[in-house]
Short mmCIF file of C-alpha atoms in Angstrom, two decimals:
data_model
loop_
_atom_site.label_atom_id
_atom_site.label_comp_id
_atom_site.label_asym_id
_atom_site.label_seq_id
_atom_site.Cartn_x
_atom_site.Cartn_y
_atom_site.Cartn_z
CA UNK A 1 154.14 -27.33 230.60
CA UNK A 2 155.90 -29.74 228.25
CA UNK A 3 159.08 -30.25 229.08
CA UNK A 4 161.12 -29.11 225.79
CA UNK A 5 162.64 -32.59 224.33
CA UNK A 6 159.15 -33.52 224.15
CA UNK A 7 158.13 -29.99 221.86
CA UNK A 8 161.55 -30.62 220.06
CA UNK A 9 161.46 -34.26 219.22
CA UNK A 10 163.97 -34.39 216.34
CA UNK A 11 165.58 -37.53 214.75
CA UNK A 12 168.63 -38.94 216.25
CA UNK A 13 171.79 -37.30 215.69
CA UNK A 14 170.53 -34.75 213.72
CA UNK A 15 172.48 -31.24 214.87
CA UNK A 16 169.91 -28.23 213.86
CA UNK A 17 171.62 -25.20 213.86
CA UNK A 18 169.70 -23.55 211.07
CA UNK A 19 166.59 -21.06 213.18
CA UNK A 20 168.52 -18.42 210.99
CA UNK A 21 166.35 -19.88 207.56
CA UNK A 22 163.72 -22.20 208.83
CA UNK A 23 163.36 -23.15 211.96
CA UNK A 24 161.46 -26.69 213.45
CA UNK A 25 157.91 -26.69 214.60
CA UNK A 26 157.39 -27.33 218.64
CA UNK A 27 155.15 -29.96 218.91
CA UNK A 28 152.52 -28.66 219.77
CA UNK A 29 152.41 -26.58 216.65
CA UNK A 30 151.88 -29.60 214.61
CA UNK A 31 149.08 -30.82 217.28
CA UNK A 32 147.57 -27.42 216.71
CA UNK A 33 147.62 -28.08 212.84
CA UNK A 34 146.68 -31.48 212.99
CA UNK A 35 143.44 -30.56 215.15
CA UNK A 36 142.76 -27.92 212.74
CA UNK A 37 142.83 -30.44 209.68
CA UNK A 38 140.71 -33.10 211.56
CA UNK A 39 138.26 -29.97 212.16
CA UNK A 40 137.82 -29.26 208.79
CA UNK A 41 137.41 -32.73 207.52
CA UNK A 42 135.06 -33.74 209.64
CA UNK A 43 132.90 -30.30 210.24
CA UNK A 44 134.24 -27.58 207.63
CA UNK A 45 134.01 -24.27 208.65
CA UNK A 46 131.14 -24.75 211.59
CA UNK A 47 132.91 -23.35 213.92
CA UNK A 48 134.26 -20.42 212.56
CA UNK A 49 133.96 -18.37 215.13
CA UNK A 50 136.05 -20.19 217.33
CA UNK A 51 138.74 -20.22 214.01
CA UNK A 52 138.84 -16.21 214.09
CA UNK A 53 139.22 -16.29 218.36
CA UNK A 54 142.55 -17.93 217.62
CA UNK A 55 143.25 -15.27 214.85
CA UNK A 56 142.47 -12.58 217.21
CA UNK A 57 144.51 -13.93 220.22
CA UNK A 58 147.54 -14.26 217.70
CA UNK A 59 147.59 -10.60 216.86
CA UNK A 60 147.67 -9.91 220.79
CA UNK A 61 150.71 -12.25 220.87
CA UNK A 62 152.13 -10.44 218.16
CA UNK A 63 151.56 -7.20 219.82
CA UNK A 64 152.73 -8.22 222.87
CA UNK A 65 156.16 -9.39 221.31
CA UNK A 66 157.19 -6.31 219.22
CA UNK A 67 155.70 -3.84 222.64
CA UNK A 68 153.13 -2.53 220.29
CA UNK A 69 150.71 0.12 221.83
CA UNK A 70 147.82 -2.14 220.91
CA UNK A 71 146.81 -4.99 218.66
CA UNK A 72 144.97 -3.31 216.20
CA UNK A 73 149.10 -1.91 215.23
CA UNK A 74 149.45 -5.27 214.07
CA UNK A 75 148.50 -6.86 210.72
CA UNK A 76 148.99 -10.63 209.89
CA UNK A 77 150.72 -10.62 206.03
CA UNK A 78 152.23 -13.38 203.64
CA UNK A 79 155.92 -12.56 204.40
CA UNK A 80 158.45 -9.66 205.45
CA UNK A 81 158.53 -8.85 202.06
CA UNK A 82 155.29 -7.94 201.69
CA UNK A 83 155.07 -5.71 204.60
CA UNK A 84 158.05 -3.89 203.10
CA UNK A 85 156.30 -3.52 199.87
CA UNK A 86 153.68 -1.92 201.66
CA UNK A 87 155.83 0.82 202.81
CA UNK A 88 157.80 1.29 200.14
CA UNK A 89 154.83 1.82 197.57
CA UNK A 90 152.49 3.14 200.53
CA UNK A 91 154.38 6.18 201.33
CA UNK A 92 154.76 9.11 198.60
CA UNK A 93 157.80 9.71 197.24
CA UNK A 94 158.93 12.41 195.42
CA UNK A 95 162.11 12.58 192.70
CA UNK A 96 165.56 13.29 194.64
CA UNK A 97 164.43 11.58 198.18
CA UNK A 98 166.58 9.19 199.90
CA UNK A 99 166.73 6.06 201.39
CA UNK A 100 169.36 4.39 203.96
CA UNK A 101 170.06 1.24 204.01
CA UNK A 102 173.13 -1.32 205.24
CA UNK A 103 175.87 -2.48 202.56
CA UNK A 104 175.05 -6.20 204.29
CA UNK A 105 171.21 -6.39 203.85
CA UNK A 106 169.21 -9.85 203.24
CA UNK A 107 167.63 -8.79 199.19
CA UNK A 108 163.94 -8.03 200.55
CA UNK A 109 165.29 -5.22 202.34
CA UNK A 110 167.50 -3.87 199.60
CA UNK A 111 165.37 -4.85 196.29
CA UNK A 112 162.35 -3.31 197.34
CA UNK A 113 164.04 0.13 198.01
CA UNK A 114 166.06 -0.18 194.50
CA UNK A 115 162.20 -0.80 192.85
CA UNK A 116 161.86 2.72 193.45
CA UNK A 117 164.37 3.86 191.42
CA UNK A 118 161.93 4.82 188.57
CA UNK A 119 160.35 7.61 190.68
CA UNK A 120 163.54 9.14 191.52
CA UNK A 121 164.40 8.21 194.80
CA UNK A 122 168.16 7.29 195.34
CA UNK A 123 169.39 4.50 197.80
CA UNK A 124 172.39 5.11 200.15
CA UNK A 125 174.09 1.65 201.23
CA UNK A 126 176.37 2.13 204.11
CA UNK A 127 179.21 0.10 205.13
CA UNK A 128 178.70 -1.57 208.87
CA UNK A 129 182.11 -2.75 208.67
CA UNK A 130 183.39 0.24 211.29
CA UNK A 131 183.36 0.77 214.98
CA UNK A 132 180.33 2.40 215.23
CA UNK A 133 177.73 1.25 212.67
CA UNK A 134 174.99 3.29 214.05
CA UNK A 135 177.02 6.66 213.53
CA UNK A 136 177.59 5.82 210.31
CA UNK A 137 173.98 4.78 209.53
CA UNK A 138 172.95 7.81 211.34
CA UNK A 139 175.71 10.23 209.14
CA UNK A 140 174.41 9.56 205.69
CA UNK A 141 170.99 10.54 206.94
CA UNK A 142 171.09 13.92 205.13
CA UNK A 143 168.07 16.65 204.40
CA UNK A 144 167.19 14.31 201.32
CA UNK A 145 166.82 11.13 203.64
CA UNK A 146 163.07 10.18 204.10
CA UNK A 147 163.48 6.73 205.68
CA UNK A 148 166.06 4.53 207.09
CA UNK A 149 165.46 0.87 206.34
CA UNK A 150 167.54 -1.74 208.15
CA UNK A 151 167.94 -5.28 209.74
CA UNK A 152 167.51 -5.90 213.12
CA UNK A 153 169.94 -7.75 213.06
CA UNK A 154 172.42 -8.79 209.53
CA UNK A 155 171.55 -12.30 208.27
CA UNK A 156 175.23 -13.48 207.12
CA UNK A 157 177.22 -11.68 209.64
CA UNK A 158 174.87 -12.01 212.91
CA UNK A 159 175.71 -8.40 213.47
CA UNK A 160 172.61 -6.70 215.73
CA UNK A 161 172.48 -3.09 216.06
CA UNK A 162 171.88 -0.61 218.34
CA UNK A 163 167.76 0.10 217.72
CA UNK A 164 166.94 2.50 220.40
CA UNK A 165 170.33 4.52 219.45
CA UNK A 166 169.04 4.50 215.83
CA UNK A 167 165.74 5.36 216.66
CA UNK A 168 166.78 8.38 219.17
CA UNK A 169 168.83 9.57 215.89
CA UNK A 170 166.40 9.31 213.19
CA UNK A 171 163.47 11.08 214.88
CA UNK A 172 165.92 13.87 216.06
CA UNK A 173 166.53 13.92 212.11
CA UNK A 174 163.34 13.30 211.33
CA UNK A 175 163.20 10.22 209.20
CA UNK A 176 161.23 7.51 209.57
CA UNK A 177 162.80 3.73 211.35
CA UNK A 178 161.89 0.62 208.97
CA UNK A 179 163.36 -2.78 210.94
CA UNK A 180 163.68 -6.30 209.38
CA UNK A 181 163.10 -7.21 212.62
CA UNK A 182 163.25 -11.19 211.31
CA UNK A 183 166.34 -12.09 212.36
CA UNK A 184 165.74 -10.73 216.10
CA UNK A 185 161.98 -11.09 216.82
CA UNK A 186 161.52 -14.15 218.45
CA UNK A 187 165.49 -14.41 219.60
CA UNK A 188 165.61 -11.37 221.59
CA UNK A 189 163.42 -9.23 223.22
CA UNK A 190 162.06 -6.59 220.75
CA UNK A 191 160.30 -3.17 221.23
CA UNK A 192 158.73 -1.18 218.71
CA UNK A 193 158.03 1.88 221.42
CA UNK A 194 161.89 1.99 222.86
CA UNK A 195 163.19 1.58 219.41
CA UNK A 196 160.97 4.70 218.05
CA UNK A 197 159.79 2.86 214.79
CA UNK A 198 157.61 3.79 212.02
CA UNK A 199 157.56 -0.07 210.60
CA UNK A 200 158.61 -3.43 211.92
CA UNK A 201 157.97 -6.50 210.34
CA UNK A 202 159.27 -10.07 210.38
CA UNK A 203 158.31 -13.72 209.04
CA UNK A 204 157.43 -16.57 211.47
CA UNK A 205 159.19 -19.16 210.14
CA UNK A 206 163.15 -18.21 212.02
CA UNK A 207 163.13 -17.47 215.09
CA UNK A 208 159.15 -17.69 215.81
CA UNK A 209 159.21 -21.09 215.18
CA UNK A 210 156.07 -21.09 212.98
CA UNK A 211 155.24 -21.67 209.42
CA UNK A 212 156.32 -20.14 206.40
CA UNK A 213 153.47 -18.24 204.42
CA UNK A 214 152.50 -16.03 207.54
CA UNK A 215 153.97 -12.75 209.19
CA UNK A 216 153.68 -9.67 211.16
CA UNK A 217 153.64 -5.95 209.80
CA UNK A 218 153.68 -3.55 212.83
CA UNK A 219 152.65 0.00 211.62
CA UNK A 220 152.59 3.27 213.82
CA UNK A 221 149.12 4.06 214.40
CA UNK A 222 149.86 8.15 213.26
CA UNK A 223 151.11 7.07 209.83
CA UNK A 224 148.51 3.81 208.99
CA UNK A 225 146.29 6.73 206.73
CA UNK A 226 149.76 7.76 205.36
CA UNK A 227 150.03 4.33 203.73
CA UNK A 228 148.45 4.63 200.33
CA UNK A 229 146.75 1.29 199.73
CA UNK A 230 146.94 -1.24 196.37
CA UNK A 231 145.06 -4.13 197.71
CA UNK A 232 141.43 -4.37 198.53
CA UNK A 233 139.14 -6.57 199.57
CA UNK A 234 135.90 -7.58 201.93
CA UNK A 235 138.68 -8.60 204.77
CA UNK A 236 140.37 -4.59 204.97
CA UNK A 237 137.07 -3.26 205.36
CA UNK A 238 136.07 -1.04 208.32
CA UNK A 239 132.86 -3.27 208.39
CA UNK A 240 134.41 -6.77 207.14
CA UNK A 241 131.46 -9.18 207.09
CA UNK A 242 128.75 -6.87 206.71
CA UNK A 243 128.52 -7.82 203.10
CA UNK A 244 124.79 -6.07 202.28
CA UNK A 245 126.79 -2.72 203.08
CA UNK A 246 127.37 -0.13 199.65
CA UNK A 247 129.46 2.28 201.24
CA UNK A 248 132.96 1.08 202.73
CA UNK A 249 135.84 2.70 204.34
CA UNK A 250 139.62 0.80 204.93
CA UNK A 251 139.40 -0.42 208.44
CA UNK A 252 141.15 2.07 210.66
CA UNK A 253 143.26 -0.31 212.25
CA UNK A 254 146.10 -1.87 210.45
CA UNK A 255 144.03 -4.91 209.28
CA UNK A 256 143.75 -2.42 206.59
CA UNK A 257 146.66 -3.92 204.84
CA UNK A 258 144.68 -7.58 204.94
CA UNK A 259 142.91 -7.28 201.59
CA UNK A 260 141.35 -11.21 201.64
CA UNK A 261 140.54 -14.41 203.31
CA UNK A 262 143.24 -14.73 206.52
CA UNK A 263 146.10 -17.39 206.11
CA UNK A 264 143.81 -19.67 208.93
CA UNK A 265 146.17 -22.91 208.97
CA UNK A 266 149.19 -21.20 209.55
CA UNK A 267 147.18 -18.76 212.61
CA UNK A 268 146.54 -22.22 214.31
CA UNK A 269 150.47 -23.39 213.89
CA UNK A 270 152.20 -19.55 214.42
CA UNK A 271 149.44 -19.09 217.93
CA UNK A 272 150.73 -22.50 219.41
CA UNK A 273 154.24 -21.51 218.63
CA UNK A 274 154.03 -18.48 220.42
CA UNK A 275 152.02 -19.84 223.22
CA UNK A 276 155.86 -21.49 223.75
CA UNK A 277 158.02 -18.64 223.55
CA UNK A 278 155.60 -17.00 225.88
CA UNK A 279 155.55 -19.58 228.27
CA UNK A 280 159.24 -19.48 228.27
CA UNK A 281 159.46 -15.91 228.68
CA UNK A 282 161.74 -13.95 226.02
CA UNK A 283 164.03 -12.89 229.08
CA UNK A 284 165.69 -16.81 229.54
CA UNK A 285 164.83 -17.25 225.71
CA UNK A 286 167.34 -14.63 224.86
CA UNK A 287 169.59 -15.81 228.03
CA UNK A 288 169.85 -19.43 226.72
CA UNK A 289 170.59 -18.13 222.96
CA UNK A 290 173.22 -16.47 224.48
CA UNK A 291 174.43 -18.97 226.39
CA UNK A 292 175.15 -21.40 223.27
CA UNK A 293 176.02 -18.49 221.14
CA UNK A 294 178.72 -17.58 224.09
CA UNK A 295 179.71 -21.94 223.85
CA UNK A 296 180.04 -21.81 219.99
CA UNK A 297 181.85 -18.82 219.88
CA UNK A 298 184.76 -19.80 222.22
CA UNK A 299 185.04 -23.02 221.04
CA UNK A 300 185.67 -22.13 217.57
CA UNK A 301 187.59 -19.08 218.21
CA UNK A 302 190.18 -21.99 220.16
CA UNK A 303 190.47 -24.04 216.92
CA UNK A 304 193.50 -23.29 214.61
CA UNK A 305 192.35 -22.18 211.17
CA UNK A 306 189.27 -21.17 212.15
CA UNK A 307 187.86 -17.17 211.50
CA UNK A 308 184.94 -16.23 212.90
CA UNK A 309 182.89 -13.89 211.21
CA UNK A 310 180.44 -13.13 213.49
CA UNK A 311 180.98 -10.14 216.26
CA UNK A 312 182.37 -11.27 219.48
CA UNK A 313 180.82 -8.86 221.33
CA UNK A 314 177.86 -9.91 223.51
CA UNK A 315 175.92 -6.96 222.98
CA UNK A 316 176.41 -7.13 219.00
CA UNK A 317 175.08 -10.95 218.98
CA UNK A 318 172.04 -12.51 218.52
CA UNK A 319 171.34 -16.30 217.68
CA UNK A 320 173.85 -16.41 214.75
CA UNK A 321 177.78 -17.22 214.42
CA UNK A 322 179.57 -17.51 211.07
CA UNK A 323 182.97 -18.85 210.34
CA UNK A 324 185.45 -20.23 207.60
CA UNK A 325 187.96 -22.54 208.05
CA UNK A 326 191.08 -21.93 206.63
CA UNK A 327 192.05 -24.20 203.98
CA UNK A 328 188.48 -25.62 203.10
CA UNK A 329 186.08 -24.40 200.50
CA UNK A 330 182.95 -23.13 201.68
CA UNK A 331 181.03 -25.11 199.82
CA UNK A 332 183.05 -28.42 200.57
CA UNK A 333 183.00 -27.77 203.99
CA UNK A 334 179.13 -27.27 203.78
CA UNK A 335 178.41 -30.55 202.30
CA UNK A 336 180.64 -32.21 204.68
CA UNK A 337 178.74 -30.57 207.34
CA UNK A 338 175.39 -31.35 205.81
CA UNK A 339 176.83 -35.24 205.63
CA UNK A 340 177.12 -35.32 209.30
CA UNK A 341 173.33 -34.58 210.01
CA UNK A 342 174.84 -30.85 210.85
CA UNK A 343 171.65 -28.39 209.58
CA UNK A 344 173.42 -25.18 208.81
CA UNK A 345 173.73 -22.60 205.99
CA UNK A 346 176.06 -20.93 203.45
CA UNK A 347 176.02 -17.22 204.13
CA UNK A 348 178.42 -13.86 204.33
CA UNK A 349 181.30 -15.90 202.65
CA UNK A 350 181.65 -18.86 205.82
CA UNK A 351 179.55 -21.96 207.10
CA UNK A 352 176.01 -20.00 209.48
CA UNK A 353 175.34 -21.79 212.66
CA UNK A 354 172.10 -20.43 214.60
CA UNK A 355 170.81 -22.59 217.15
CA UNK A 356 167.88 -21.89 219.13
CA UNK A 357 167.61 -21.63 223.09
CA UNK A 358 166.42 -25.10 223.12
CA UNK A 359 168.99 -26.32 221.59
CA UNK A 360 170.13 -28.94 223.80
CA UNK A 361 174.08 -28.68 224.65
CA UNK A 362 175.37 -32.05 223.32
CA UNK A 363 173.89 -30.82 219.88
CA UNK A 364 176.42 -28.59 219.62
CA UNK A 365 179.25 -29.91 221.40
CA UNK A 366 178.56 -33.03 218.53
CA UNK A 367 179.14 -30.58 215.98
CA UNK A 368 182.14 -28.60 217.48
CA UNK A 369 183.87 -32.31 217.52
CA UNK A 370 182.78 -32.85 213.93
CA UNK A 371 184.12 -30.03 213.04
CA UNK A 372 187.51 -30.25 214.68
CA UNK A 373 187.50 -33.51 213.10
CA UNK A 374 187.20 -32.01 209.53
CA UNK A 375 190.15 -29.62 210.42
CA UNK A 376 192.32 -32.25 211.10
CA UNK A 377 191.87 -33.74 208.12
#
């Protein structure tokens, strides 16, 4: 195995604490690509065959990173939003039905929910700010609530929640689990069975380390059929490829939500990526994460003027910590930041660091001194 400067060869001093948006390729991601775009130029699409092996061995990563029962639980999709808009105009909805969602949810998981306004369903937004987030999630689910839609964990605050508590609740309840699972999948270790989900889905561009342009859309086998379908196409068929066939059916696994040709370019980058979270092993991915996150936390928390915004919590973290700095401008601060080589982000009203377990540890002890630096300004 590679050791992980050499799949994480970034420019010097540049500080990339930004896995949170867009993370870096490993290496051999781009080797993967760069083999795949020699391929074609030289041979086209001989050896297609070989093209949809890769496809197929991604979807077993995928399933074997969310728990899923199975790969055929697993469809490859354009984004997380699109895997929410397949639940959200797949299931049938009926005037007065509600939905629960967070008051601190990233806009694909609140907009999508809103769209259905027009058919009468209502949205509940509850505050996470309390001591127990999941009881209050868990309280507004009334005998209107059909589904509970929510974040993995929060993209501005860092805040991770309590899955297999929410899960337990909402199938006591019976309402149906929707996770944004983008901003843990990938970070942590994730499981669709312990959590008692209906839908997970996430993007592979964070936390994955892959592309943009290609996710993953877990749905429960029992409730696949329950999904009405608006996209179609020769790739969602039962008998994909058998293209002299008149009679069709939607495949029965859940490549029944891939209506068209499959997003081939980024399979070859997302596979190789995964290959390298595998190899790690999401047990000392998730223990390094912590590890930083544990650093950055302290450190800050010791600097005067400085309030974090993140939980402090260990077991309400993930790979994010947001803070302001009293006396600066968010914005300013940013740019300064951003001046210094520092890749971050402006979210949840402070300055978003999220470094990755590869991080390497004088990445961020750099940035903890240019940011001490800036406060003593």
């Amino acid at each position: 195995m590679s050791t992980l400067n050499d799949e994480f060869p970034q420019i010097e001093g540049l500080r990339y604490l930004n896995h949170a948006a867009v993370a870096p390729w490993p290496r051999r991601a781009t080797e993967a690509v760069t083999a795949f775009a020699q391929q074609n130029m030289a041979l086209g699409a001989r050896d297609y065959p070989q093209w949809l092996a890769v496809e197929s061995q991604l979807r077993d990563r995928l399933a074997r990173m969310l728990n899923a029962p199975t790969s055929a639980d697993i469809a490859l999709v354009k984004n997380t939003s699109e895997a929410l808009s397949f639940v959200a105009f797949g299931l049938d909805w009926g005037a007065g039905d509600q939905i629960v969602i967070s008051d601190e949810e990233f806009p694909s998981n609140r907009v999508v929910w809103e769209a259905l306004q027009p058919q009468g369903v209502e949205v509940i937004q509850v505050s996470l700010k309390g001591d127990d987030p999941e009881a209050a999630l868990l309280a507004a689910c009334g005998p209107k609530v059909r589904l509970m839609a929510i974040s993995a964990v929060q993209y501005a605050s860092g805040l991770r929640l309590d899955l297999p508590r929410l899960g337990e609740g909402c199938e006591q309840r019976g309402v149906l689990l929707c996770i944004d699972a983008i901003q843990q999948l990938g970070a942590l270790a994730f499981d669709v069975q312990q959590y008692r989900c209906a839908f997970a889905m996430a993007d592979g561009h964070k936390w994955l380390l892959g592309p943009e342009g290609l996710g993953v859309f877990y749905c429960r086998s029992d409730l696949r059929a329950r999904l009405k379908l608006h996209e179609y196409g020769w790739h969602m068929l039962e008998h994909a490829g058998d293209y002299d066939r008149s009679d069709w059916q939607p495949a029965r696994s859940a490549r029944r939500f891939e209506c068209g040709s499959p997003n081939m370019l980024g399979a070859m980058a997302l596979d190789a990526s995964l290959s390298l979270l595998e190899e790690i092993g999401m047990s000392e991915v998730s223990r390094a994460l912590a590890e930083r996150i544990d650093h950055l936390q302290h450190e800050l928390a010791a600097m005067p003027g400085i309030e974090l915004l993140s939980p402090t919590d260990p077991f309400r973290q993930a790979g994010i910590m947001t803070f302001r700095a009293n006396g600066w401008e968010n914005a300013a601060l940013f740019q300064q930041l951003k001046a210094e080589q520092i890749v971050c982000a402006l979210r949840g009203g402070g300055i978003r660091l999220s470094p990755h377990f590869y991080t390497r540890p004088d990445v961020i002890e750099q940035t903890l001194t240019v940011v001490r630096g800036l406060l003593a300004k």
